[in-house]
Amino acid sequence: PSLLKTAATIGVQIGQFILRRQAQDAMQRSEAFFRSTFESANMGMVVASLSPDSTILRANQALCNLLGYSQDELIGMPVADVTPAEDFGDLAMVNERMVSGRLATNIRERRVLCKDGTTRWVVSQSNVIPPMSDADGAVILTHVLDITSRRAAEAELLAEKRLLEEATARELQTGHQIQRALLVGEPP
């Protein structure tokens, strides 16, 4: 009986070892997939701490290219450092709502501050990612898409629209003056 009991115990331990090993392999494959997806993405991606200072923990190459920083320069930097000063209040409010759990996802157009001092317009989508284990904390995963050229085109289109409206108003005024001159005999 003790030999059977020992064999059963060994069998259970081997089964537990196999399950643990399969779980570790699956976790490694999942981490490799995420890392590959994160690094090869054409849009900027950043993982930041879910904390009041929202420190950058990870940034992909697309984000580095957009902001002009290397990954080493971005890692450990507060998100506020790549936010124009006049936009900081809005960022702090959104961050506070995410830290407190009142906001899980945030999508908005905002400006980012590049290393060379220029600003660029982006659409950012931030999501709170819950901890993967008890040892991990929740993080914020943000996707960042540069829309600077779209915003410039919109501004140009708006300026053209204003010019067209002004030209139309002048044309109407000139038309009324000509019409009055023809009807009343007053020179325009």
Short mmCIF file of N, CA and C in Angstrom, two decimals:
data_model
loop_
_atom_site.label_atom_id
_atom_site.label_comp_id
_atom_site.label_asym_id
_atom_site.label_seq_id
_atom_site.Cartn_x
_atom_site.Cartn_y
_atom_site.Cartn_z
N PRO A 1 0.81 -1.19 0.00
CA PRO A 1 0.00 0.00 0.00
C PRO A 1 0.86 1.27 0.00
N SER A 2 1.96 1.30 0.74
CA SER A 2 2.75 2.52 0.78
C SER A 2 3.45 2.76 -0.55
N LEU A 3 3.77 1.70 -1.28
CA LEU A 3 4.37 1.85 -2.61
C LEU A 3 3.36 2.47 -3.57
N LEU A 4 2.11 2.04 -3.52
CA LEU A 4 1.06 2.63 -4.36
C LEU A 4 0.81 4.09 -3.98
N LYS A 5 0.83 4.36 -2.67
CA LYS A 5 0.61 5.72 -2.20
C LYS A 5 1.75 6.63 -2.66
N THR A 6 2.97 6.13 -2.59
CA THR A 6 4.14 6.90 -3.03
C THR A 6 4.06 7.15 -4.54
N ALA A 7 3.70 6.13 -5.30
CA ALA A 7 3.57 6.28 -6.76
C ALA A 7 2.48 7.28 -7.10
N ALA A 8 1.36 7.25 -6.36
CA ALA A 8 0.27 8.19 -6.60
C ALA A 8 0.72 9.61 -6.29
N THR A 9 1.45 9.78 -5.20
CA THR A 9 1.96 11.10 -4.83
C THR A 9 2.90 11.63 -5.89
N ILE A 10 3.81 10.75 -6.36
CA ILE A 10 4.75 11.14 -7.41
C ILE A 10 3.99 11.51 -8.68
N GLY A 11 2.97 10.75 -9.02
CA GLY A 11 2.15 11.02 -10.21
C GLY A 11 1.47 12.37 -10.12
N VAL A 12 0.92 12.69 -8.93
CA VAL A 12 0.28 13.98 -8.72
C VAL A 12 1.30 15.10 -8.87
N GLN A 13 2.48 14.92 -8.29
CA GLN A 13 3.53 15.95 -8.37
C GLN A 13 3.99 16.14 -9.81
N ILE A 14 4.13 15.03 -10.54
CA ILE A 14 4.52 15.14 -11.96
C ILE A 14 3.43 15.88 -12.74
N GLY A 15 2.18 15.55 -12.48
CA GLY A 15 1.06 16.23 -13.14
C GLY A 15 1.06 17.72 -12.84
N GLN A 16 1.29 18.08 -11.57
CA GLN A 16 1.34 19.49 -11.19
C GLN A 16 2.52 20.19 -11.87
N PHE A 17 3.65 19.51 -11.94
CA PHE A 17 4.83 20.07 -12.61
C PHE A 17 4.53 20.33 -14.09
N ILE A 18 3.89 19.36 -14.74
CA ILE A 18 3.56 19.50 -16.17
C ILE A 18 2.60 20.67 -16.37
N LEU A 19 1.58 20.79 -15.53
CA LEU A 19 0.63 21.90 -15.65
C LEU A 19 1.31 23.25 -15.42
N ARG A 20 2.18 23.29 -14.41
CA ARG A 20 2.91 24.53 -14.13
C ARG A 20 3.80 24.90 -15.31
N ARG A 21 4.47 23.90 -15.87
CA ARG A 21 5.36 24.13 -17.01
C ARG A 21 4.56 24.60 -18.22
N GLN A 22 3.40 24.01 -18.48
CA GLN A 22 2.55 24.43 -19.59
C GLN A 22 2.07 25.87 -19.39
N ALA A 23 1.73 26.22 -18.16
CA ALA A 23 1.29 27.59 -17.86
C ALA A 23 2.44 28.57 -18.07
N GLN A 24 3.64 28.19 -17.64
CA GLN A 24 4.81 29.06 -17.84
C GLN A 24 5.10 29.24 -19.33
N ASP A 25 5.02 28.15 -20.09
CA ASP A 25 5.25 28.24 -21.54
C ASP A 25 4.21 29.14 -22.21
N ALA A 26 2.95 28.98 -21.80
CA ALA A 26 1.88 29.82 -22.37
C ALA A 26 2.11 31.28 -22.02
N MET A 27 2.55 31.55 -20.79
CA MET A 27 2.82 32.93 -20.37
C MET A 27 3.99 33.50 -21.17
N GLN A 28 5.03 32.72 -21.39
CA GLN A 28 6.18 33.19 -22.19
C GLN A 28 5.78 33.49 -23.62
N ARG A 29 4.93 32.63 -24.21
CA ARG A 29 4.45 32.88 -25.58
C ARG A 29 3.60 34.14 -25.63
N SER A 30 2.76 34.33 -24.62
CA SER A 30 1.91 35.51 -24.55
C SER A 30 2.75 36.77 -24.41
N GLU A 31 3.75 36.73 -23.54
CA GLU A 31 4.64 37.88 -23.36
C GLU A 31 5.42 38.19 -24.63
N ALA A 32 5.90 37.15 -25.32
CA ALA A 32 6.64 37.35 -26.57
C ALA A 32 5.73 37.96 -27.63
N PHE A 33 4.47 37.49 -27.69
CA PHE A 33 3.51 38.03 -28.65
C PHE A 33 3.24 39.51 -28.36
N PHE A 34 3.00 39.84 -27.08
CA PHE A 34 2.75 41.24 -26.72
C PHE A 34 3.96 42.10 -27.05
N ARG A 35 5.15 41.65 -26.69
CA ARG A 35 6.37 42.42 -26.94
C ARG A 35 6.54 42.68 -28.43
N SER A 36 6.33 41.64 -29.25
CA SER A 36 6.46 41.78 -30.69
C SER A 36 5.41 42.74 -31.25
N THR A 37 4.18 42.60 -30.81
CA THR A 37 3.10 43.47 -31.26
C THR A 37 3.37 44.91 -30.84
N PHE A 38 3.79 45.10 -29.62
CA PHE A 38 4.08 46.42 -29.07
C PHE A 38 5.21 47.10 -29.85
N GLU A 39 6.29 46.39 -30.04
CA GLU A 39 7.47 46.97 -30.68
C GLU A 39 7.27 47.23 -32.17
N SER A 40 6.50 46.38 -32.85
CA SER A 40 6.37 46.53 -34.30
C SER A 40 5.18 47.40 -34.72
N ALA A 41 4.42 47.90 -33.76
CA ALA A 41 3.25 48.72 -34.09
C ALA A 41 3.67 50.00 -34.80
N ASN A 42 2.90 50.40 -35.80
CA ASN A 42 3.16 51.64 -36.54
C ASN A 42 2.67 52.87 -35.79
N MET A 43 1.83 52.67 -34.79
CA MET A 43 1.34 53.79 -33.99
C MET A 43 2.07 53.77 -32.65
N GLY A 44 2.25 54.94 -32.08
CA GLY A 44 2.93 55.03 -30.80
C GLY A 44 2.18 54.28 -29.71
N MET A 45 2.94 53.60 -28.88
CA MET A 45 2.35 52.90 -27.74
C MET A 45 3.23 53.16 -26.52
N VAL A 46 2.57 53.37 -25.40
CA VAL A 46 3.29 53.62 -24.16
C VAL A 46 2.56 52.94 -23.01
N VAL A 47 3.34 52.35 -22.11
CA VAL A 47 2.81 51.79 -20.87
C VAL A 47 3.32 52.70 -19.76
N ALA A 48 2.39 53.21 -18.96
CA ALA A 48 2.75 54.11 -17.86
C ALA A 48 2.15 53.58 -16.57
N SER A 49 2.77 53.96 -15.47
CA SER A 49 2.27 53.54 -14.17
C SER A 49 0.91 54.19 -13.91
N LEU A 50 0.05 53.46 -13.23
CA LEU A 50 -1.25 54.00 -12.82
C LEU A 50 -1.01 54.66 -11.46
N SER A 51 -0.48 55.87 -11.52
CA SER A 51 -0.12 56.60 -10.31
C SER A 51 -0.27 58.09 -10.59
N PRO A 52 -0.26 58.91 -9.55
CA PRO A 52 -0.43 60.35 -9.78
C PRO A 52 0.60 60.95 -10.75
N ASP A 53 1.84 60.45 -10.74
CA ASP A 53 2.84 61.03 -11.65
C ASP A 53 2.88 60.32 -13.00
N SER A 54 2.22 59.18 -13.12
CA SER A 54 2.10 58.45 -14.38
C SER A 54 3.44 58.35 -15.11
N THR A 55 4.36 57.60 -14.54
CA THR A 55 5.70 57.43 -15.09
C THR A 55 5.69 56.47 -16.27
N ILE A 56 6.45 56.80 -17.31
CA ILE A 56 6.55 55.93 -18.49
C ILE A 56 7.39 54.71 -18.13
N LEU A 57 6.80 53.53 -18.31
CA LEU A 57 7.49 52.27 -18.02
C LEU A 57 8.04 51.63 -19.28
N ARG A 58 7.35 51.87 -20.40
CA ARG A 58 7.74 51.27 -21.66
C ARG A 58 7.21 52.12 -22.80
N ALA A 59 7.99 52.26 -23.86
CA ALA A 59 7.56 53.03 -25.04
C ALA A 59 8.08 52.33 -26.28
N ASN A 60 7.26 52.28 -27.32
CA ASN A 60 7.73 51.63 -28.54
C ASN A 60 8.46 52.62 -29.44
N GLN A 61 9.05 52.10 -30.52
CA GLN A 61 9.87 52.93 -31.40
C GLN A 61 9.04 53.98 -32.12
N ALA A 62 7.79 53.66 -32.46
CA ALA A 62 6.93 54.65 -33.14
C ALA A 62 6.72 55.88 -32.25
N LEU A 63 6.53 55.68 -30.96
CA LEU A 63 6.38 56.81 -30.05
C LEU A 63 7.69 57.58 -29.93
N CYS A 64 8.80 56.85 -29.85
CA CYS A 64 10.11 57.52 -29.79
C CYS A 64 10.33 58.38 -31.02
N ASN A 65 9.98 57.86 -32.19
CA ASN A 65 10.12 58.63 -33.43
C ASN A 65 9.25 59.88 -33.42
N LEU A 66 8.03 59.76 -32.92
CA LEU A 66 7.10 60.88 -32.86
C LEU A 66 7.63 61.98 -31.94
N LEU A 67 8.14 61.60 -30.78
CA LEU A 67 8.55 62.57 -29.77
C LEU A 67 10.00 63.01 -29.89
N GLY A 68 10.82 62.22 -30.61
CA GLY A 68 12.22 62.57 -30.78
C GLY A 68 13.12 62.11 -29.65
N TYR A 69 12.63 61.26 -28.78
CA TYR A 69 13.42 60.72 -27.67
C TYR A 69 13.82 59.28 -27.96
N SER A 70 14.86 58.81 -27.32
CA SER A 70 15.20 57.39 -27.36
C SER A 70 14.35 56.69 -26.30
N GLN A 71 14.27 55.37 -26.38
CA GLN A 71 13.54 54.62 -25.37
C GLN A 71 14.15 54.84 -23.99
N ASP A 72 15.47 54.85 -23.92
CA ASP A 72 16.14 55.06 -22.63
C ASP A 72 15.78 56.41 -22.03
N GLU A 73 15.62 57.43 -22.85
CA GLU A 73 15.26 58.76 -22.35
C GLU A 73 13.81 58.79 -21.85
N LEU A 74 12.92 58.06 -22.53
CA LEU A 74 11.51 58.09 -22.14
C LEU A 74 11.22 57.26 -20.89
N ILE A 75 11.89 56.13 -20.74
CA ILE A 75 11.63 55.24 -19.60
C ILE A 75 11.95 55.99 -18.31
N GLY A 76 10.98 56.03 -17.42
CA GLY A 76 11.15 56.72 -16.14
C GLY A 76 10.70 58.17 -16.16
N MET A 77 10.40 58.69 -17.34
CA MET A 77 9.96 60.09 -17.47
C MET A 77 8.47 60.19 -17.13
N PRO A 78 8.08 61.20 -16.34
CA PRO A 78 6.64 61.41 -16.12
C PRO A 78 5.96 61.83 -17.43
N VAL A 79 4.75 61.36 -17.64
CA VAL A 79 3.99 61.72 -18.85
C VAL A 79 3.84 63.24 -18.93
N ALA A 80 3.79 63.90 -17.79
CA ALA A 80 3.67 65.36 -17.78
C ALA A 80 4.81 66.04 -18.52
N ASP A 81 5.98 65.39 -18.58
CA ASP A 81 7.13 66.00 -19.27
C ASP A 81 6.97 66.07 -20.78
N VAL A 82 6.03 65.31 -21.34
CA VAL A 82 5.77 65.37 -22.78
C VAL A 82 4.39 65.99 -23.05
N THR A 83 3.93 66.77 -22.07
CA THR A 83 2.65 67.46 -22.17
C THR A 83 2.90 68.96 -22.08
N PRO A 84 2.41 69.76 -23.04
CA PRO A 84 2.58 71.21 -22.95
C PRO A 84 2.00 71.73 -21.63
N ALA A 85 2.67 72.71 -21.04
CA ALA A 85 2.27 73.24 -19.73
C ALA A 85 0.81 73.67 -19.70
N GLU A 86 0.33 74.30 -20.78
CA GLU A 86 -1.05 74.78 -20.79
C GLU A 86 -2.08 73.65 -20.86
N ASP A 87 -1.65 72.42 -21.17
CA ASP A 87 -2.55 71.27 -21.23
C ASP A 87 -2.44 70.39 -19.99
N PHE A 88 -1.54 70.74 -19.07
CA PHE A 88 -1.27 69.88 -17.94
C PHE A 88 -2.47 69.68 -17.03
N GLY A 89 -3.27 70.73 -16.81
CA GLY A 89 -4.44 70.61 -15.93
C GLY A 89 -5.41 69.55 -16.41
N ASP A 90 -5.66 69.50 -17.71
CA ASP A 90 -6.56 68.51 -18.28
C ASP A 90 -5.98 67.11 -18.12
N LEU A 91 -4.69 66.96 -18.37
CA LEU A 91 -4.02 65.67 -18.20
C LEU A 91 -4.11 65.20 -16.75
N ALA A 92 -3.86 66.10 -15.81
CA ALA A 92 -3.89 65.75 -14.39
C ALA A 92 -5.29 65.30 -13.98
N MET A 93 -6.33 65.97 -14.50
CA MET A 93 -7.70 65.59 -14.16
C MET A 93 -8.03 64.19 -14.68
N VAL A 94 -7.68 63.91 -15.94
CA VAL A 94 -7.95 62.60 -16.52
C VAL A 94 -7.16 61.53 -15.76
N ASN A 95 -5.90 61.82 -15.46
CA ASN A 95 -5.06 60.86 -14.76
C ASN A 95 -5.63 60.55 -13.37
N GLU A 96 -6.10 61.58 -12.67
CA GLU A 96 -6.68 61.38 -11.34
C GLU A 96 -7.92 60.49 -11.41
N ARG A 97 -8.73 60.69 -12.46
CA ARG A 97 -9.93 59.86 -12.62
C ARG A 97 -9.56 58.41 -12.93
N MET A 98 -8.47 58.21 -13.68
CA MET A 98 -8.03 56.84 -13.98
C MET A 98 -7.44 56.18 -12.73
N VAL A 99 -6.63 56.92 -11.98
CA VAL A 99 -6.03 56.38 -10.75
C VAL A 99 -7.11 56.01 -9.75
N SER A 100 -8.16 56.83 -9.63
CA SER A 100 -9.24 56.57 -8.66
C SER A 100 -10.20 55.47 -9.11
N GLY A 101 -10.08 55.03 -10.37
CA GLY A 101 -10.96 53.98 -10.86
C GLY A 101 -12.26 54.48 -11.45
N ARG A 102 -12.45 55.78 -11.52
CA ARG A 102 -13.68 56.34 -12.09
C ARG A 102 -13.68 56.36 -13.60
N LEU A 103 -12.51 56.13 -14.21
CA LEU A 103 -12.38 56.16 -15.67
C LEU A 103 -11.45 55.02 -16.08
N ALA A 104 -11.95 54.11 -16.92
CA ALA A 104 -11.13 52.98 -17.37
C ALA A 104 -10.54 53.21 -18.75
N THR A 105 -11.23 54.01 -19.57
CA THR A 105 -10.78 54.28 -20.94
C THR A 105 -10.95 55.76 -21.23
N ASN A 106 -10.00 56.32 -21.94
CA ASN A 106 -10.08 57.73 -22.32
C ASN A 106 -9.57 57.88 -23.75
N ILE A 107 -10.39 58.47 -24.61
CA ILE A 107 -10.00 58.74 -25.99
C ILE A 107 -10.16 60.24 -26.21
N ARG A 108 -9.08 60.87 -26.69
CA ARG A 108 -9.17 62.32 -26.92
C ARG A 108 -8.06 62.79 -27.84
N GLU A 109 -8.30 63.97 -28.40
CA GLU A 109 -7.26 64.65 -29.16
C GLU A 109 -6.52 65.53 -28.18
N ARG A 110 -5.21 65.48 -28.25
CA ARG A 110 -4.40 66.29 -27.34
C ARG A 110 -3.08 66.62 -28.00
N ARG A 111 -2.35 67.49 -27.37
CA ARG A 111 -1.03 67.84 -27.88
C ARG A 111 0.04 67.13 -27.07
N VAL A 112 1.16 66.85 -27.72
CA VAL A 112 2.33 66.31 -27.03
C VAL A 112 3.51 67.22 -27.32
N LEU A 113 4.41 67.25 -26.38
CA LEU A 113 5.59 68.10 -26.47
C LEU A 113 6.78 67.23 -26.88
N CYS A 114 7.40 67.58 -27.99
CA CYS A 114 8.53 66.81 -28.51
C CYS A 114 9.84 67.31 -27.88
N LYS A 115 10.86 66.48 -28.00
CA LYS A 115 12.17 66.81 -27.43
C LYS A 115 12.71 68.13 -27.96
N ASP A 116 12.45 68.43 -29.24
CA ASP A 116 12.96 69.65 -29.85
C ASP A 116 12.13 70.89 -29.49
N GLY A 117 11.11 70.73 -28.63
CA GLY A 117 10.29 71.85 -28.19
C GLY A 117 9.04 72.08 -29.00
N THR A 118 8.89 71.39 -30.13
CA THR A 118 7.68 71.54 -30.94
C THR A 118 6.55 70.73 -30.32
N THR A 119 5.33 71.09 -30.71
CA THR A 119 4.17 70.31 -30.27
C THR A 119 3.54 69.64 -31.48
N ARG A 120 2.96 68.50 -31.23
CA ARG A 120 2.26 67.75 -32.26
C ARG A 120 0.89 67.37 -31.71
N TRP A 121 -0.09 67.32 -32.61
CA TRP A 121 -1.43 66.88 -32.23
C TRP A 121 -1.51 65.37 -32.40
N VAL A 122 -2.15 64.71 -31.42
CA VAL A 122 -2.33 63.25 -31.48
C VAL A 122 -3.74 62.90 -31.02
N VAL A 123 -4.18 61.73 -31.43
CA VAL A 123 -5.34 61.09 -30.82
C VAL A 123 -4.75 60.04 -29.91
N SER A 124 -5.15 60.07 -28.65
CA SER A 124 -4.65 59.06 -27.72
C SER A 124 -5.82 58.29 -27.14
N GLN A 125 -5.61 56.99 -27.04
CA GLN A 125 -6.60 56.12 -26.38
C GLN A 125 -5.88 55.43 -25.24
N SER A 126 -6.31 55.73 -24.03
CA SER A 126 -5.69 55.16 -22.84
C SER A 126 -6.65 54.21 -22.16
N ASN A 127 -6.12 53.06 -21.76
CA ASN A 127 -6.91 52.05 -21.08
C ASN A 127 -6.17 51.59 -19.83
N VAL A 128 -6.92 51.42 -18.74
CA VAL A 128 -6.34 50.86 -17.53
C VAL A 128 -6.25 49.35 -17.74
N ILE A 129 -5.04 48.81 -17.53
CA ILE A 129 -4.81 47.37 -17.65
C ILE A 129 -4.63 46.83 -16.23
N PRO A 130 -5.52 45.93 -15.79
CA PRO A 130 -5.41 45.43 -14.42
C PRO A 130 -4.12 44.63 -14.21
N PRO A 131 -3.71 44.47 -12.95
CA PRO A 131 -2.48 43.72 -12.67
C PRO A 131 -2.57 42.28 -13.18
N MET A 132 -1.44 41.77 -13.66
CA MET A 132 -1.37 40.39 -14.13
C MET A 132 -1.19 39.42 -12.96
N SER A 133 -0.63 39.92 -11.87
CA SER A 133 -0.42 39.09 -10.68
C SER A 133 -0.47 39.99 -9.46
N ASP A 134 -0.41 39.37 -8.29
CA ASP A 134 -0.43 40.15 -7.05
C ASP A 134 0.80 41.04 -6.93
N ALA A 135 1.90 40.64 -7.57
CA ALA A 135 3.14 41.41 -7.49
C ALA A 135 3.12 42.63 -8.41
N ASP A 136 2.25 42.61 -9.41
CA ASP A 136 2.18 43.70 -10.38
C ASP A 136 1.13 44.72 -9.98
N GLY A 137 1.31 45.94 -10.43
CA GLY A 137 0.29 46.96 -10.26
C GLY A 137 -0.42 47.19 -11.58
N ALA A 138 -1.56 47.83 -11.53
CA ALA A 138 -2.27 48.19 -12.76
C ALA A 138 -1.44 49.23 -13.50
N VAL A 139 -1.58 49.26 -14.81
CA VAL A 139 -0.86 50.22 -15.65
C VAL A 139 -1.85 50.86 -16.62
N ILE A 140 -1.38 51.90 -17.29
CA ILE A 140 -2.17 52.55 -18.34
C ILE A 140 -1.47 52.25 -19.66
N LEU A 141 -2.19 51.65 -20.59
CA LEU A 141 -1.68 51.41 -21.95
C LEU A 141 -2.31 52.45 -22.86
N THR A 142 -1.46 53.21 -23.54
CA THR A 142 -1.95 54.29 -24.40
C THR A 142 -1.46 54.08 -25.82
N HIS A 143 -2.38 54.16 -26.78
CA HIS A 143 -2.06 54.15 -28.20
C HIS A 143 -2.10 55.61 -28.66
N VAL A 144 -1.10 56.01 -29.45
CA VAL A 144 -0.96 57.41 -29.85
C VAL A 144 -0.82 57.49 -31.36
N LEU A 145 -1.71 58.26 -32.00
CA LEU A 145 -1.68 58.43 -33.44
C LEU A 145 -1.47 59.90 -33.76
N ASP A 146 -0.45 60.22 -34.54
CA ASP A 146 -0.12 61.59 -34.93
C ASP A 146 -1.17 62.11 -35.93
N ILE A 147 -1.83 63.19 -35.57
CA ILE A 147 -2.84 63.80 -36.46
C ILE A 147 -2.48 65.25 -36.77
N THR A 148 -1.21 65.60 -36.61
CA THR A 148 -0.77 66.97 -36.84
C THR A 148 -1.12 67.44 -38.25
N SER A 149 -0.86 66.63 -39.26
CA SER A 149 -1.14 67.05 -40.63
C SER A 149 -2.64 67.18 -40.86
N ARG A 150 -3.45 66.32 -40.24
CA ARG A 150 -4.90 66.44 -40.38
C ARG A 150 -5.39 67.74 -39.74
N ARG A 151 -4.87 68.07 -38.56
CA ARG A 151 -5.27 69.31 -37.90
C ARG A 151 -4.85 70.53 -38.72
N ALA A 152 -3.67 70.48 -39.33
CA ALA A 152 -3.21 71.59 -40.18
C ALA A 152 -4.12 71.72 -41.40
N ALA A 153 -4.51 70.59 -42.00
CA ALA A 153 -5.41 70.62 -43.16
C ALA A 153 -6.77 71.19 -42.77
N GLU A 154 -7.26 70.81 -41.59
CA GLU A 154 -8.55 71.35 -41.12
C GLU A 154 -8.47 72.85 -40.92
N ALA A 155 -7.36 73.32 -40.34
CA ALA A 155 -7.18 74.77 -40.12
C ALA A 155 -7.11 75.50 -41.45
N GLU A 156 -6.41 74.92 -42.42
CA GLU A 156 -6.30 75.52 -43.75
C GLU A 156 -7.67 75.57 -44.42
N LEU A 157 -8.42 74.50 -44.31
CA LEU A 157 -9.76 74.45 -44.89
C LEU A 157 -10.67 75.49 -44.25
N LEU A 158 -10.58 75.65 -42.94
CA LEU A 158 -11.37 76.66 -42.25
C LEU A 158 -10.99 78.06 -42.70
N ALA A 159 -9.71 78.32 -42.87
CA ALA A 159 -9.25 79.63 -43.36
C ALA A 159 -9.78 79.88 -44.77
N GLU A 160 -9.73 78.87 -45.63
CA GLU A 160 -10.26 79.00 -47.00
C GLU A 160 -11.76 79.27 -46.97
N LYS A 161 -12.47 78.61 -46.06
CA LYS A 161 -13.91 78.81 -45.95
C LYS A 161 -14.21 80.26 -45.56
N ARG A 162 -13.44 80.79 -44.60
CA ARG A 162 -13.63 82.19 -44.18
C ARG A 162 -13.37 83.14 -45.35
N LEU A 163 -12.30 82.89 -46.10
CA LEU A 163 -11.99 83.74 -47.25
C LEU A 163 -13.13 83.68 -48.28
N LEU A 164 -13.66 82.49 -48.52
CA LEU A 164 -14.76 82.34 -49.46
C LEU A 164 -16.01 83.08 -48.97
N GLU A 165 -16.29 82.99 -47.68
CA GLU A 165 -17.45 83.69 -47.13
C GLU A 165 -17.26 85.20 -47.25
N GLU A 166 -16.05 85.69 -46.98
CA GLU A 166 -15.78 87.12 -47.11
C GLU A 166 -15.91 87.57 -48.56
N ALA A 167 -15.39 86.78 -49.49
CA ALA A 167 -15.48 87.12 -50.92
C ALA A 167 -16.94 87.12 -51.37
N THR A 168 -17.72 86.15 -50.88
CA THR A 168 -19.14 86.08 -51.23
C THR A 168 -19.87 87.31 -50.70
N ALA A 169 -19.55 87.71 -49.47
CA ALA A 169 -20.20 88.89 -48.89
C ALA A 169 -19.84 90.13 -49.70
N ARG A 170 -18.58 90.26 -50.12
CA ARG A 170 -18.19 91.42 -50.95
C ARG A 170 -18.91 91.40 -52.29
N GLU A 171 -19.01 90.21 -52.88
CA GLU A 171 -19.72 90.07 -54.17
C GLU A 171 -21.18 90.50 -54.02
N LEU A 172 -21.83 90.07 -52.94
CA LEU A 172 -23.22 90.45 -52.72
C LEU A 172 -23.36 91.95 -52.53
N GLN A 173 -22.45 92.52 -51.75
CA GLN A 173 -22.50 93.97 -51.53
C GLN A 173 -22.29 94.72 -52.85
N THR A 174 -21.34 94.28 -53.65
CA THR A 174 -21.09 94.92 -54.95
C THR A 174 -22.32 94.75 -55.85
N GLY A 175 -22.91 93.57 -55.82
CA GLY A 175 -24.12 93.33 -56.63
C GLY A 175 -25.26 94.24 -56.22
N HIS A 176 -25.44 94.46 -54.90
CA HIS A 176 -26.49 95.37 -54.43
C HIS A 176 -26.21 96.81 -54.85
N GLN A 177 -24.94 97.19 -54.79
CA GLN A 177 -24.57 98.56 -55.20
C GLN A 177 -24.85 98.75 -56.69
N ILE A 178 -24.51 97.79 -57.50
CA ILE A 178 -24.75 97.89 -58.95
C ILE A 178 -26.25 97.93 -59.22
N GLN A 179 -26.99 97.06 -58.53
CA GLN A 179 -28.44 97.02 -58.71
C GLN A 179 -29.07 98.37 -58.34
N ARG A 180 -28.65 98.95 -57.23
CA ARG A 180 -29.18 100.24 -56.80
C ARG A 180 -28.82 101.33 -57.82
N ALA A 181 -27.60 101.26 -58.34
CA ALA A 181 -27.16 102.25 -59.32
C ALA A 181 -28.03 102.15 -60.59
N LEU A 182 -28.36 100.95 -60.98
CA LEU A 182 -29.18 100.78 -62.19
C LEU A 182 -30.63 101.23 -61.96
N LEU A 183 -31.14 100.94 -60.76
CA LEU A 183 -32.53 101.29 -60.47
C LEU A 183 -32.71 102.75 -60.12
N VAL A 184 -31.82 103.29 -59.35
CA VAL A 184 -31.97 104.64 -58.85
C VAL A 184 -31.16 105.63 -59.66
N GLY A 185 -30.16 105.13 -60.28
CA GLY A 185 -29.34 106.02 -61.08
C GLY A 185 -28.12 106.54 -60.31
N GLU A 186 -27.89 106.00 -59.09
CA GLU A 186 -26.71 106.42 -58.33
C GLU A 186 -25.50 105.64 -58.82
N PRO A 187 -24.38 106.34 -58.96
CA PRO A 187 -23.16 105.61 -59.34
C PRO A 187 -22.69 104.73 -58.19
N PRO A 188 -22.13 103.54 -58.49
CA PRO A 188 -21.68 102.64 -57.42
C PRO A 188 -20.47 103.14 -56.68
#
